[in-house]
CSV table of C-alpha atoms in Angstrom, one decimal:
chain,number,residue,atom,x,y,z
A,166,UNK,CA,75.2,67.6,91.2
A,167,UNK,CA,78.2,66.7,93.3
A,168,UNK,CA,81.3,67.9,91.3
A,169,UNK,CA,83.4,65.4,92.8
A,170,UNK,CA,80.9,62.6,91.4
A,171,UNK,CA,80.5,64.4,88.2
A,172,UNK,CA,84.2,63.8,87.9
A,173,UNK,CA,84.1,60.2,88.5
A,174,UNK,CA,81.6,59.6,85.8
A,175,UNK,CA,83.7,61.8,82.7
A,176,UNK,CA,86.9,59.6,84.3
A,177,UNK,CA,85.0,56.8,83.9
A,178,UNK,CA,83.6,57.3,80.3
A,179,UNK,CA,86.7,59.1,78.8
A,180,UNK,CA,89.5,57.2,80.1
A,181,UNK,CA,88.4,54.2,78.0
A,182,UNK,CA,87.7,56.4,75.1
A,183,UNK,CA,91.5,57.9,75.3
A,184,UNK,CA,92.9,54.1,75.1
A,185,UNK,CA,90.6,53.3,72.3
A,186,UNK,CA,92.3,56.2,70.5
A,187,UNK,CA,95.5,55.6,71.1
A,188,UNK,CA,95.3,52.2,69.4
A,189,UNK,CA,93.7,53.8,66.5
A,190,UNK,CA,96.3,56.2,66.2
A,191,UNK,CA,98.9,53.8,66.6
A,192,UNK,CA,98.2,52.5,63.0
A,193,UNK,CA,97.8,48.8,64.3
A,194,UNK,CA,96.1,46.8,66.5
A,195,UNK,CA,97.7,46.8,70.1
A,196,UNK,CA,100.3,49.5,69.5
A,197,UNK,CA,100.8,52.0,72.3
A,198,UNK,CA,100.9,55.9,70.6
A,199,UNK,CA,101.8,58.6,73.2
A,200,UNK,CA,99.7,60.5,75.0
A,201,UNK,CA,100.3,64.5,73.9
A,202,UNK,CA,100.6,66.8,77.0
A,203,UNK,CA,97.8,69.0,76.0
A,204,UNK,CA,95.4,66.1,76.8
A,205,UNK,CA,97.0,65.7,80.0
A,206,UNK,CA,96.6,69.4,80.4
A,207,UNK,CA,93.3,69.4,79.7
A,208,UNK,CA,92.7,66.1,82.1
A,209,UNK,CA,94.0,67.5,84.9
A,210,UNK,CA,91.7,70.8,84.6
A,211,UNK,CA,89.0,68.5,85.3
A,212,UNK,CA,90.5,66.2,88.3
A,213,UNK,CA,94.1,66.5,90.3
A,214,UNK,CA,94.9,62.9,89.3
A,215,UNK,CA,95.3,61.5,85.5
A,216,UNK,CA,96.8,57.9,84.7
A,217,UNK,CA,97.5,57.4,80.9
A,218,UNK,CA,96.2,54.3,79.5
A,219,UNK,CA,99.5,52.8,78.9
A,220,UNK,CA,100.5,52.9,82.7
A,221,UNK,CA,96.7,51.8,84.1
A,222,UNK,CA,99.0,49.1,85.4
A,223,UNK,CA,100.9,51.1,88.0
A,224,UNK,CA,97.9,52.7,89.4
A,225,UNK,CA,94.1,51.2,89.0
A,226,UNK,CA,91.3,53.1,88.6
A,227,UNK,CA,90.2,52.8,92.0
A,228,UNK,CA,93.2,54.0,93.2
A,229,UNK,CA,93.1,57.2,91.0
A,230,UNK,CA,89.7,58.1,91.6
A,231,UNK,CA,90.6,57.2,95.8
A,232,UNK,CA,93.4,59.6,95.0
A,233,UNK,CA,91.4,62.4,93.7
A,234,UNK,CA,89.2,62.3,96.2
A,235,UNK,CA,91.5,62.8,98.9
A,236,UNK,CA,93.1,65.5,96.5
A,237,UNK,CA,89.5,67.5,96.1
A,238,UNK,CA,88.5,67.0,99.7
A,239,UNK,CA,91.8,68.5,100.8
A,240,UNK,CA,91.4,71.6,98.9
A,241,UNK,CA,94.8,71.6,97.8
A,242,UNK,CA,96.1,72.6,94.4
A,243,UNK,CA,97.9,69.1,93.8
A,244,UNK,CA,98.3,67.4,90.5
A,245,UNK,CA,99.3,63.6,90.2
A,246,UNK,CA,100.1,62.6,86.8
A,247,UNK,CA,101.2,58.5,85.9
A,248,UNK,CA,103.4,57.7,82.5
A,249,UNK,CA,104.5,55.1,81.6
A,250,UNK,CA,108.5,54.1,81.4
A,251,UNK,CA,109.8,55.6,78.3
A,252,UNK,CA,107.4,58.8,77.9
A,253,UNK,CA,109.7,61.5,76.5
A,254,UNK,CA,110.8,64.0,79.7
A,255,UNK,CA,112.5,66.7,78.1
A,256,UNK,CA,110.7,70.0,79.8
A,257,UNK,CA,108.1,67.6,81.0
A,258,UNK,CA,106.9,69.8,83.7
A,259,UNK,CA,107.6,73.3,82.2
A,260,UNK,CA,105.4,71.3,79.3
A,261,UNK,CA,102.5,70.2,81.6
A,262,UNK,CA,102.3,73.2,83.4
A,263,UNK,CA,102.0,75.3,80.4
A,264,UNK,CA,99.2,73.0,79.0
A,265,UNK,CA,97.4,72.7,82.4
A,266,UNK,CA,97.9,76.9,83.3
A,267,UNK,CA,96.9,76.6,87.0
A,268,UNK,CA,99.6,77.6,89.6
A,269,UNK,CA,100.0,73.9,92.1
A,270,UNK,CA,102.2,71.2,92.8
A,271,UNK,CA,102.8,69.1,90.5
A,272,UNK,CA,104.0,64.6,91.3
A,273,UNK,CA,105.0,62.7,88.2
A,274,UNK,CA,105.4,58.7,88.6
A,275,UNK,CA,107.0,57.7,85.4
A,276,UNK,CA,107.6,53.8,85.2
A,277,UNK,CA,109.2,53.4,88.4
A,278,UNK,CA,110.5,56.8,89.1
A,279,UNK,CA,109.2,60.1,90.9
A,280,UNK,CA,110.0,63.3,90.8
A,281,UNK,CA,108.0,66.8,90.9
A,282,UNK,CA,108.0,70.7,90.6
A,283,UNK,CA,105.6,73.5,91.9
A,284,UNK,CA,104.9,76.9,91.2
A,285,UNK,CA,107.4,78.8,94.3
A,286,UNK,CA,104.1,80.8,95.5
A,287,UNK,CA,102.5,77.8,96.0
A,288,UNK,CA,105.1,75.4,97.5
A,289,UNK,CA,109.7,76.2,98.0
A,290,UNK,CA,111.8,75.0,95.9
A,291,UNK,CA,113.4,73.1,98.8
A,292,UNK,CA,109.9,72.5,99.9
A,293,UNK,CA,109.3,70.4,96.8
A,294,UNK,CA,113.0,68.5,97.0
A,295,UNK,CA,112.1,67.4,100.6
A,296,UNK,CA,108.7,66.1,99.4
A,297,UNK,CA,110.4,64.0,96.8
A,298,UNK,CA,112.7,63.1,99.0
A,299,UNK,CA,110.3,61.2,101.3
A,300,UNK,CA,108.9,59.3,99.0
A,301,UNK,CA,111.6,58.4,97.0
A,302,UNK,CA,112.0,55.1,98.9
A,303,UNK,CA,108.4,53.9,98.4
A,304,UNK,CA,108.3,51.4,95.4
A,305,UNK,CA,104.8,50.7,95.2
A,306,UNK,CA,103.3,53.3,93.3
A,307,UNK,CA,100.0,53.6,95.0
A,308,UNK,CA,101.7,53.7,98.5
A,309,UNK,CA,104.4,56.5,96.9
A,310,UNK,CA,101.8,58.6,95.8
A,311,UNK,CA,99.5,58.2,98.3
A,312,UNK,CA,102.5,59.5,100.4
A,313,UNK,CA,103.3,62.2,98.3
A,314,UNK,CA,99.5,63.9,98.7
A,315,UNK,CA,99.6,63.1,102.3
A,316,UNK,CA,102.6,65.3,102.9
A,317,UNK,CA,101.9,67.7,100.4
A,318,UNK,CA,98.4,68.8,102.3
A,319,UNK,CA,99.9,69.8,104.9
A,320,UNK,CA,103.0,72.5,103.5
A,321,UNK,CA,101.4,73.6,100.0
A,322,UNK,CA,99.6,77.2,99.7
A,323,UNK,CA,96.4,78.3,98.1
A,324,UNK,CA,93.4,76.4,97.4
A,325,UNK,CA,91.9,74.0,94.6
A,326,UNK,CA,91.5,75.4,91.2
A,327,UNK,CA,87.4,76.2,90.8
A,328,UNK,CA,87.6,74.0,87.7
A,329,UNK,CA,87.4,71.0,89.7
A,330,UNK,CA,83.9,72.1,90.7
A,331,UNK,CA,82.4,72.9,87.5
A,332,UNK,CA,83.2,69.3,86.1
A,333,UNK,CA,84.9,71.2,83.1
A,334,UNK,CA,82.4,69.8,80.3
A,335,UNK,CA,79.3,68.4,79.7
A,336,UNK,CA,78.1,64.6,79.6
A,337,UNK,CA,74.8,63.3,77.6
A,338,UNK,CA,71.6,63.0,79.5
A,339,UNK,CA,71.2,59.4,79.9
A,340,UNK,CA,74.9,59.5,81.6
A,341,UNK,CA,74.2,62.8,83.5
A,342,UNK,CA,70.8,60.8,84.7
A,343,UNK,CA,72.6,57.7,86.0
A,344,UNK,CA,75.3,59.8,87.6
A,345,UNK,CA,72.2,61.5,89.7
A,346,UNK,CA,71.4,58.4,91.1
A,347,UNK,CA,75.0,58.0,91.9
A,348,UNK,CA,75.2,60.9,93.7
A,349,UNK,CA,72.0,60.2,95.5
A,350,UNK,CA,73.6,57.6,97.4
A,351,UNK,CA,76.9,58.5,97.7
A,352,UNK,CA,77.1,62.9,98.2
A,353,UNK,CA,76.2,62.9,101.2
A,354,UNK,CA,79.4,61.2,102.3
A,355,UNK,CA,81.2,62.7,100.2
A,356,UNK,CA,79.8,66.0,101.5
A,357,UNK,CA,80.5,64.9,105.4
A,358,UNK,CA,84.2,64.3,104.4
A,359,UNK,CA,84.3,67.7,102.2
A,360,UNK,CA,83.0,69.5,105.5
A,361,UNK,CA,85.0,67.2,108.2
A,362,UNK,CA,88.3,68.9,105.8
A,363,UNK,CA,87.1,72.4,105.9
A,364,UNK,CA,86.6,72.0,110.0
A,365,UNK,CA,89.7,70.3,110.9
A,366,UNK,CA,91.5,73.5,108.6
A,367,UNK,CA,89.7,76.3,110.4
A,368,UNK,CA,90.4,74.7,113.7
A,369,UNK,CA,94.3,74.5,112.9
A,370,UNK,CA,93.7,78.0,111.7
A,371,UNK,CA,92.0,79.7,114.7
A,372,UNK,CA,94.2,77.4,117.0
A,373,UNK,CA,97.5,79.2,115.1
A,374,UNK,CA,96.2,82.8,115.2
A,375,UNK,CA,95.8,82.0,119.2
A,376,UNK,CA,99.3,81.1,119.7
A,377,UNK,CA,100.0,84.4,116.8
A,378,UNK,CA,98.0,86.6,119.3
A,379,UNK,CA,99.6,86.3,122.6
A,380,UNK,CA,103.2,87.4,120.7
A,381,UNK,CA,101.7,89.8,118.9
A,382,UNK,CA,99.6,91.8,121.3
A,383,UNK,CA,103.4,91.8,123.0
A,384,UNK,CA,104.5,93.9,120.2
A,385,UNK,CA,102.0,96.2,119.4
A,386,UNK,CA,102.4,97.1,123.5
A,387,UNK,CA,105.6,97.6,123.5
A,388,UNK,CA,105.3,99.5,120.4
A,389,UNK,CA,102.6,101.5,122.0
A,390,UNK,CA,105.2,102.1,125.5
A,391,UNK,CA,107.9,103.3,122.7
A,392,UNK,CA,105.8,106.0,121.4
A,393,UNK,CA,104.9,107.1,125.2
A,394,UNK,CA,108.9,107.0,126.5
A,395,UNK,CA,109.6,109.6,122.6
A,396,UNK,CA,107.8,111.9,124.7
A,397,UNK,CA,107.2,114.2,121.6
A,398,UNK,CA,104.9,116.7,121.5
A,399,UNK,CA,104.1,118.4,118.1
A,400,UNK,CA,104.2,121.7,119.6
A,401,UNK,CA,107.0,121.5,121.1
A,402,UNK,CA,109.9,124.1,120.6
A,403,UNK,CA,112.1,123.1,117.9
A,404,UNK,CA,109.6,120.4,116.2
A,405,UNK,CA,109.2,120.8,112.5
A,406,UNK,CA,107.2,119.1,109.8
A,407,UNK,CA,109.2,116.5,109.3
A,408,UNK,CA,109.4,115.6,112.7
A,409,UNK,CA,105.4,115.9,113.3
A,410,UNK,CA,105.0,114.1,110.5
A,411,UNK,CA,107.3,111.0,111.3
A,412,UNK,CA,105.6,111.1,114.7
A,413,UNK,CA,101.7,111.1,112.3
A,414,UNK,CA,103.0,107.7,110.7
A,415,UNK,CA,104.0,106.6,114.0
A,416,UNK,CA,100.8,106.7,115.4
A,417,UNK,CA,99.1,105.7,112.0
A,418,UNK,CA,101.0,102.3,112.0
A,419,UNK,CA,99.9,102.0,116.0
A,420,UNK,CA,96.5,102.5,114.9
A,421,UNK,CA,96.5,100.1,112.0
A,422,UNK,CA,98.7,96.9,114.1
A,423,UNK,CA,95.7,97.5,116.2
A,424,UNK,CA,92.9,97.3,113.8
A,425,UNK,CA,94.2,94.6,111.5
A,426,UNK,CA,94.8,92.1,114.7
A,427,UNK,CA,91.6,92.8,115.4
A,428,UNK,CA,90.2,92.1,112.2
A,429,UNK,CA,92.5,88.9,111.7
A,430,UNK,CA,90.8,85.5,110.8
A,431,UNK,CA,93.7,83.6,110.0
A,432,UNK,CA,97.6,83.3,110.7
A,433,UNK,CA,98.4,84.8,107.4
A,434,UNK,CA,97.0,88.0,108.7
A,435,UNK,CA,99.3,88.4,111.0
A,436,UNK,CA,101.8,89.2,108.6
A,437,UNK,CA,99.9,92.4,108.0
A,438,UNK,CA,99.9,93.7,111.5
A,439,UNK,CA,103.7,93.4,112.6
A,440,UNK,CA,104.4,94.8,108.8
A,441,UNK,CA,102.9,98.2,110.4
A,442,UNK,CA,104.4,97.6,113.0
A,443,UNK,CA,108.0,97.5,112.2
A,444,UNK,CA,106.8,101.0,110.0
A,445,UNK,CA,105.8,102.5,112.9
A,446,UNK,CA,109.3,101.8,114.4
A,447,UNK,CA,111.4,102.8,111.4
A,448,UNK,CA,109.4,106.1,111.9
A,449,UNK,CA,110.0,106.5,115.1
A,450,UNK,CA,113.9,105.8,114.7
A,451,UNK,CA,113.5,108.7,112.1
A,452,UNK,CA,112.2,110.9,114.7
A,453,UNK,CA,114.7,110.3,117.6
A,454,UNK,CA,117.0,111.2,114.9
A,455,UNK,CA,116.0,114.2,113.8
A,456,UNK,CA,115.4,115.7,117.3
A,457,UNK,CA,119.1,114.5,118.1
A,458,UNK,CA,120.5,116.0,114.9
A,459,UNK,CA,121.8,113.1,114.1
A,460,UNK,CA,122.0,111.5,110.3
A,461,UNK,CA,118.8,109.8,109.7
A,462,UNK,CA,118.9,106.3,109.5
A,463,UNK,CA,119.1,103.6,106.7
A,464,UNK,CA,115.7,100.9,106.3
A,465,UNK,CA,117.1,98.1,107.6
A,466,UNK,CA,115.2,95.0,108.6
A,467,UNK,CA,114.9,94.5,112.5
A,468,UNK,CA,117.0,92.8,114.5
A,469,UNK,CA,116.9,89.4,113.6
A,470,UNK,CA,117.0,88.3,117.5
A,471,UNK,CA,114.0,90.2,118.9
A,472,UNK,CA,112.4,92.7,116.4
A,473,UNK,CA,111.2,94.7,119.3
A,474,UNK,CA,114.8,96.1,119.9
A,475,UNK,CA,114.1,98.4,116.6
A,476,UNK,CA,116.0,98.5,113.0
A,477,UNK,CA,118.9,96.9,112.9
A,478,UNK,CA,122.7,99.1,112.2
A,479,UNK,CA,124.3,96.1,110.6
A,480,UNK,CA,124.7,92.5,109.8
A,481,UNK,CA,126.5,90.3,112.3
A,482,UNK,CA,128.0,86.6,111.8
A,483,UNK,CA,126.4,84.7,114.3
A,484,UNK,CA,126.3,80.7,114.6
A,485,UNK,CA,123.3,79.1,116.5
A,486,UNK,CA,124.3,76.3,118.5
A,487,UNK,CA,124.7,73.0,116.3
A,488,UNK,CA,123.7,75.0,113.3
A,489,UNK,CA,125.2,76.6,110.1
A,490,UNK,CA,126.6,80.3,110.5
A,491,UNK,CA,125.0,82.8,108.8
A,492,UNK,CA,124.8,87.3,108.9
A,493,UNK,CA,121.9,88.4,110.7
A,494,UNK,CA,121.0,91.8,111.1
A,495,UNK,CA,121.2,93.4,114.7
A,496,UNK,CA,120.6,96.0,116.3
A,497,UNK,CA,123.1,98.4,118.1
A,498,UNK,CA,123.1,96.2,121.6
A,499,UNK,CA,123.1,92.7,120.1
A,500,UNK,CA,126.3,93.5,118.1
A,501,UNK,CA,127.9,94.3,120.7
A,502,UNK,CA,126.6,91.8,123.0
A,503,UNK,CA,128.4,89.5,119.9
A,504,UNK,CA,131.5,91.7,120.0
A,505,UNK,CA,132.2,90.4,123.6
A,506,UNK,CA,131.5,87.0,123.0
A,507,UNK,CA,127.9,86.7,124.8
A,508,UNK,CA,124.2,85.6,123.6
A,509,UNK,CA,122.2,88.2,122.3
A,510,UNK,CA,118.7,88.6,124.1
A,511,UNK,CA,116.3,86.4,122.1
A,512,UNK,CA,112.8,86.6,121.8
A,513,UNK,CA,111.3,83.8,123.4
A,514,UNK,CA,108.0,82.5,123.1
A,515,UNK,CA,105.7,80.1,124.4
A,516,UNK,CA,105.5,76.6,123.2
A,517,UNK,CA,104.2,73.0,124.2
A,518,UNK,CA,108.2,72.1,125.3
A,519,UNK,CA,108.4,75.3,127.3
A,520,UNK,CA,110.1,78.6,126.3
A,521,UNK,CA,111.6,78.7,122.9
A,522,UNK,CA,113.5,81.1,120.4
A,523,UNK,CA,110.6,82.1,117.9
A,524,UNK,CA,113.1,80.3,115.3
A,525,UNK,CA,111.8,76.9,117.1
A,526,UNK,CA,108.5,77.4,117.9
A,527,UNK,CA,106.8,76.0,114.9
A,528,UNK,CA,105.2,77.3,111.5
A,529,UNK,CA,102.8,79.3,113.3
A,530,UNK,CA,105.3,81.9,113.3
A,531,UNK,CA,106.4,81.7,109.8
A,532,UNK,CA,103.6,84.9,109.0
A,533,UNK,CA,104.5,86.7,112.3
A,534,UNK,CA,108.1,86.9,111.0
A,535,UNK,CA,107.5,87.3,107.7
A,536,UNK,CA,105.8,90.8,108.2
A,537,UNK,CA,109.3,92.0,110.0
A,538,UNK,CA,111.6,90.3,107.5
A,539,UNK,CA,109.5,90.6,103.8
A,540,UNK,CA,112.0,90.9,100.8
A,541,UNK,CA,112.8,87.4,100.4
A,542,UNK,CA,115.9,87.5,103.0
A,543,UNK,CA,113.9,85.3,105.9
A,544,UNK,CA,114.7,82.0,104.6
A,545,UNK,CA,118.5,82.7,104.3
A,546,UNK,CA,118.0,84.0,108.3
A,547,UNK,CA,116.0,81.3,108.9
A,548,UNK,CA,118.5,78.3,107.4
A,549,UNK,CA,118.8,75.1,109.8
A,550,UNK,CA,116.3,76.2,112.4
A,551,UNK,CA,113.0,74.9,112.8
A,552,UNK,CA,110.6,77.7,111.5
A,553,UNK,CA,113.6,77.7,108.2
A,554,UNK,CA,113.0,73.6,108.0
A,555,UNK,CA,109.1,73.7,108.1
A,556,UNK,CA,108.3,76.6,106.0
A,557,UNK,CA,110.5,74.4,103.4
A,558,UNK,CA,109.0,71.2,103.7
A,559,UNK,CA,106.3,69.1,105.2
A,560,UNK,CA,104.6,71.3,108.3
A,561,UNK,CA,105.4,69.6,111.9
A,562,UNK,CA,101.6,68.9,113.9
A,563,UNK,CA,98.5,70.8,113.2
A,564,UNK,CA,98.6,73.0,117.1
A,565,UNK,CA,100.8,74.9,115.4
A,566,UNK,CA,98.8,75.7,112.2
A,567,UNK,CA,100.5,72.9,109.8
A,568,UNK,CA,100.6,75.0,106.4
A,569,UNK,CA,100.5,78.5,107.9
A,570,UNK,CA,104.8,78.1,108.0
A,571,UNK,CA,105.6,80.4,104.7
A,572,UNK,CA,104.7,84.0,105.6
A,573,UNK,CA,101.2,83.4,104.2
A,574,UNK,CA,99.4,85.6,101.6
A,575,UNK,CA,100.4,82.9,98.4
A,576,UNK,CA,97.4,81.3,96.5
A,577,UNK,CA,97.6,78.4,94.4
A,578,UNK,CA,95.0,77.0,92.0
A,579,UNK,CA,94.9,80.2,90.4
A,580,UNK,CA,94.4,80.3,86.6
A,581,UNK,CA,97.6,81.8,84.7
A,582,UNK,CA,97.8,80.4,81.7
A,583,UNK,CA,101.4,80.4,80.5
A,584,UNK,CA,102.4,83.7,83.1
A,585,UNK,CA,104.6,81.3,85.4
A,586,UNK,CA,108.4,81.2,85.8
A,587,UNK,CA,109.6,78.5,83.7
A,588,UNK,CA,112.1,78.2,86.3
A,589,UNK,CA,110.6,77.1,88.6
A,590,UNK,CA,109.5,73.6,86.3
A,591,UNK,CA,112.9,73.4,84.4
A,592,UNK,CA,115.6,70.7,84.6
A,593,UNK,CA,115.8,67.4,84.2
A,594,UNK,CA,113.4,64.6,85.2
A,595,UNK,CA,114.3,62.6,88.6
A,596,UNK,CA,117.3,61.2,89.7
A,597,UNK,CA,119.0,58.7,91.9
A,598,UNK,CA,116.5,59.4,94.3
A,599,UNK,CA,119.3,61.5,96.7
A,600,UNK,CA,118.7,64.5,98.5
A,601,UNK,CA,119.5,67.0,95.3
A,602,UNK,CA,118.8,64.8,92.3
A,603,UNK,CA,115.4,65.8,92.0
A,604,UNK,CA,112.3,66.9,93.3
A,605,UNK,CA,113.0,70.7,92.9
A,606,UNK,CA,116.5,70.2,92.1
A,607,UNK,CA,116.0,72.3,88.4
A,608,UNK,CA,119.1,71.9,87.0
A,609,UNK,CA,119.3,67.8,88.0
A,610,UNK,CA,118.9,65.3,84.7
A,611,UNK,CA,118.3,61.6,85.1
């Protein structure tokens, strides 16, 4: 049976069991008692969307389960929660993502406010504040969530918590036997849209690995043309072990850039080959040294402006035109080349508008880069440009492989009970709806 459909029915026979409880535990006839995060928790383990029966007015039931589906067909791990006005938000989110225990995104409408939080593997902190931010403007609550799941498709990471499959309990027979019938009628659309979703992602994905390829391939050749100009030969008078074996892990991290671009399915792979690569240089930089005599050298990142010219020797202010200054590491030419008061040579790279600086050629380059810059420095680098702006909020056009823009390699949906940084789901609920009040903000109150 059609998980999807399976949900609909347990939304459609517990829902109205929750409201009859809450009157009953209200003590009186037509009092409201509050819904406990633990059953929201365990709601949203079942489906990405849960209203509580005291704010069925903001958002139908129609609506929800229109929602959900759009949720569960996307594949994304995106929870929608509705309150009503007045539900308590003191560590709200740390709260609901404790109860729920699956690493996603996370939208709250409360009354007529909107704010949200995410695990950081699965979407940026900044990420999340521009998602808010888009919506904030969007009274209607149906049209602001709506919204919300549209953008957040196309920049979260990872993939739909299983749970959502499995239906996450059991319903009697006589139910389970009308929802069959249900699903006789309605799976196979519901299947058509399910595999429509899963083609339109592997095309953005093979059409981003295309565009990965042609830069890549680059590399890995000029690596290759680096190893032949070293010239070394392990036999040669004066070569030790060390230098024959800097030279072995050269060639190892040739061999491997080769073989994992090969192998690579998806732009997230990427990040994998020009990670050997840039080993296979820092090796070779070890080499030149010690054949020179020289001190060997410190790891440093590559240059920032084309990692082909090797490790960087320092950091270097540098200003991109109309954007925010920032140190960059370069290498030995580049720093000079900023010394004088001239550009540094750029990689360039193909794109639909022409020639571009990698920085503005789209997400698709977001793993590419990441392989060279790992350590959590390439969004500082990466502030104000392009690549920076889309790997931290909604991804610009699918031909460049909209939600590939954050090095790749982070899942979402993944079951972690209450292992997650509480930081990233402190602070205050909402805000004046302005750029830091909330969505991410994690230190904002009201």
């Amino acid at each position: 049976m059609s998980g999807v459909r399976m949900h609909l029915l347990m939304r459609l026979l517990v829902v109205p069991v929750v409201a009859a409880l809450a009157v009953l535990m209200a003590g009186a006839p037509g009092a409201r008692a509050q819904t406990d995060v633990s059953t929201i928790g365990a709601a949203l383990r079942d489906s990405p969307v849960y209203v509580d029966p005291a704010a069925s007015g903001l958002l139908s039931g129609s609506d929800a389960d229109a929602l959900a589906h759009k949720i569960e067909n996307a594949g994304d791990p995106i929870f929608v929660v509705v309150l009503p006005a007045g539900y308590p938000t003191t560590d709200l989110f740390q709260n609901l993502r404790t109860e729920t225990g699956i690493t996603g995104l996370y939208g709250v409408r409360l009354g007529d406010r909107f704010d949200a939080r995410a695990d950081s593997s699965v979407l940026s902190r900044q990420g999340v504040r521009n998602l808010v931010t888009a919506v904030q403007g969007a009274g209607d609550p149906k049209a602001q969530l709506n919204d919300f799941v549209d953008d957040a498709v196309r920049s979260v990471n990872g993939s739909a918590p299983s749970s959502w499959d499995s239906g996450g309990g059991s319903a009697p027979t006589g139910a389970l036997i009308t929802a069959g019938a249900v699903v006789v009628v309605g799976g196979a659309g519901v299947y058509a849209l399910s595999r429509r979703s899963r083609h339109r992602r592997e095309a953005e994905q093979r059409e981003s690995l295309e565009r990965l390829r042609v830069v890549v391939d680059e590399d890995i050749t000029a690596f290759g043309e680096e190893l032949d100009r070293l010239d070394f030969h392990p036999a040669e008078p004066g070569a030790d072990d060390a230098m024959r074996a800097d030279y072995e892990r050269a060639l190892d991290s040739y061999d491997q850039a080769k073989t994992y671009m090969a192998d690579a399915r998806k732009p997230e792979d990427v990040r994998a080959v020009t990670q050997a690569v840039e080993d296979g240089r820092f090796s070779l930089a070890q080499l030149a040294a010690r054949r020179e005599g020289r001190p060997l050298p410190e790891r440093r990142p590559p240059c920032f402006f084309d990692p082909r010219h090797g490790p960087s020797v320092a950091d270097a202010t540098w200003t991109p035109p109309g954007g925010t200054t920032r140190q960059v590491p370069v290498c030995a030419a580049d720093r000079a080349r900023l010394s004088d008061g001239r550009e540094p040579m750029i990689r360039e790279v193909d794109t639909e508008y022409g020639r571009r600086p990698y920085w503005d050629a789209g997400p698709a380059y977001g793993p590419w880069a990441g392989g060279y810059f790992g350590g959590g420095i390439l969004p500082g680098l990466l502030v104000g440009t392009m690549l920076g702006s889309m790997m931290a909020g909604p991804a610009y056009g699918a031909g460049y492989g909209a939600g590939y823009g954050d090095f790749g390699g982070y899942e979402g949906g993944d079951v972690s009970g209450a292992d997650f940084d509480p930081g990233d789901f402190g602070g205050g609920f909402g805000g004046d709806g302005g750029f830091g009040g909330g969505g991410g903000d994690f230190g904002g109150g009201f």
